[in-house]
Tab-separated table of C-alpha atoms in Angstrom:
chain	number	residue	atom	x	y	z
A	14	MET	CA	-38.588	155.190	-54.134
A	15	PHE	CA	-36.077	153.442	-51.765
A	16	GLU	CA	-36.449	155.747	-48.488
A	17	ASP	CA	-38.110	153.038	-46.313
A	18	PHE	CA	-36.069	150.247	-47.782
A	19	ARG	CA	-32.684	152.086	-47.568
A	20	ASN	CA	-31.916	151.478	-43.913
A	21	LYS	CA	-33.004	147.732	-44.194
A	22	ALA	CA	-31.533	146.647	-47.420
A	23	ASP	CA	-27.912	144.706	-47.047
A	24	PHE	CA	-25.125	144.844	-49.941
A	25	VAL	CA	-26.585	142.164	-52.049
A	26	SER	CA	-30.317	143.617	-51.876
A	27	TRP	CA	-28.964	147.007	-53.073
A	28	ASN	CA	-26.902	145.379	-55.852
A	29	ALA	CA	-29.951	143.428	-57.119
A	30	ILE	CA	-31.972	146.447	-57.058
A	31	GLN	CA	-29.483	148.692	-58.894
A	32	THR	CA	-29.007	145.927	-61.726
A	33	ALA	CA	-32.962	145.777	-62.338
A	34	CYS	CA	-33.198	149.636	-62.280
A	35	LEU	CA	-30.300	149.847	-65.205
A	36	ARG	CA	-31.965	146.937	-67.022
A	37	HIS	CA	-35.248	148.860	-67.215
A	38	GLU	CA	-33.588	152.269	-67.687
A	39	GLN	CA	-34.586	153.785	-64.528
A	40	SER	CA	-30.982	154.987	-63.285
A	41	ALA	CA	-32.502	158.048	-61.966
A	42	GLU	CA	-33.656	155.867	-59.052
A	43	LEU	CA	-30.827	154.657	-57.841
A	44	ASN	CA	-28.633	155.531	-54.930
A	45	TYR	CA	-25.133	154.678	-55.529
A	46	HIS	CA	-24.001	156.393	-52.108
A	47	ILE	CA	-24.932	153.358	-50.306
A	48	THR	CA	-23.454	150.906	-52.681
A	49	MET	CA	-20.122	153.028	-52.367
A	50	CYS	CA	-20.052	153.276	-48.906
A	51	ASN	CA	-20.608	149.383	-48.512
A	52	LEU	CA	-17.747	148.692	-50.691
A	53	LEU	CA	-15.371	151.395	-49.058
A	54	LEU	CA	-16.068	150.104	-45.636
A	55	ARG	CA	-15.820	146.496	-46.643
A	56	ALA	CA	-12.171	147.635	-48.418
A	57	CYS	CA	-11.401	149.360	-45.143
A	58	VAL	CA	-11.849	146.021	-43.213
A	59	LYS	CA	-10.054	143.997	-45.411
A	60	ILE	CA	-6.846	146.187	-44.939
A	61	LEU	CA	-7.667	146.489	-41.180
A	62	SER	CA	-7.717	150.380	-41.444
A	63	LEU	CA	-9.855	151.796	-38.624
A	64	LYS	CA	-8.781	155.495	-39.484
A	65	LEU	CA	-9.695	155.164	-43.014
A	66	GLY	CA	-12.949	153.596	-42.406
A	67	ASN	CA	-13.866	156.293	-39.661
A	68	GLN	CA	-13.165	159.048	-42.295
A	69	VAL	CA	-15.416	157.086	-44.741
A	70	ARG	CA	-18.120	157.139	-41.769
A	71	CYS	CA	-17.520	160.862	-41.357
A	72	ASN	CA	-17.841	161.675	-45.004
A	73	ASN	CA	-20.928	160.222	-45.136
A	74	LEU	CA	-22.671	161.903	-42.072
A	75	LYS	CA	-21.556	165.153	-43.695
A	76	ILE	CA	-23.419	164.317	-46.994
A	77	GLY	CA	-26.303	163.167	-44.951
A	78	LEU	CA	-25.867	159.375	-45.793
A	79	VAL	CA	-26.841	157.748	-42.234
A	80	LEU	CA	-27.270	153.953	-42.118
A	81	LYS	CA	-28.281	151.967	-39.264
A	82	LYS	CA	-26.809	148.794	-40.659
A	83	ILE	CA	-24.221	149.111	-43.264
A	84	MET	CA	-22.590	145.810	-43.208
A	85	THR	CA	-24.019	142.371	-42.399
A	86	LYS	CA	-20.960	140.521	-42.064
C-alpha cells in the first residue's frame, strides 16, 4: 500500500500513518522497519556514534530496506 510513499515520507508522516492504521485495525499494512530505522539512526546521532549508525545502515541494506532519505533534520 505504501510502496511509492516509502522513500518520500519523513518520520512524522510514518508515525501518523501507523497511528491511523492501528486505530482502524489495519496493522498488517504497517512497515515498522522504517520507523525503527529512523529511531535507531537518530539515537546514533545523539550519542555521536558513526560506527553504530553505519552498522544500522548495513543491516538495513542486508534486509532490503533501502531509503533514499531517512532523516530530514
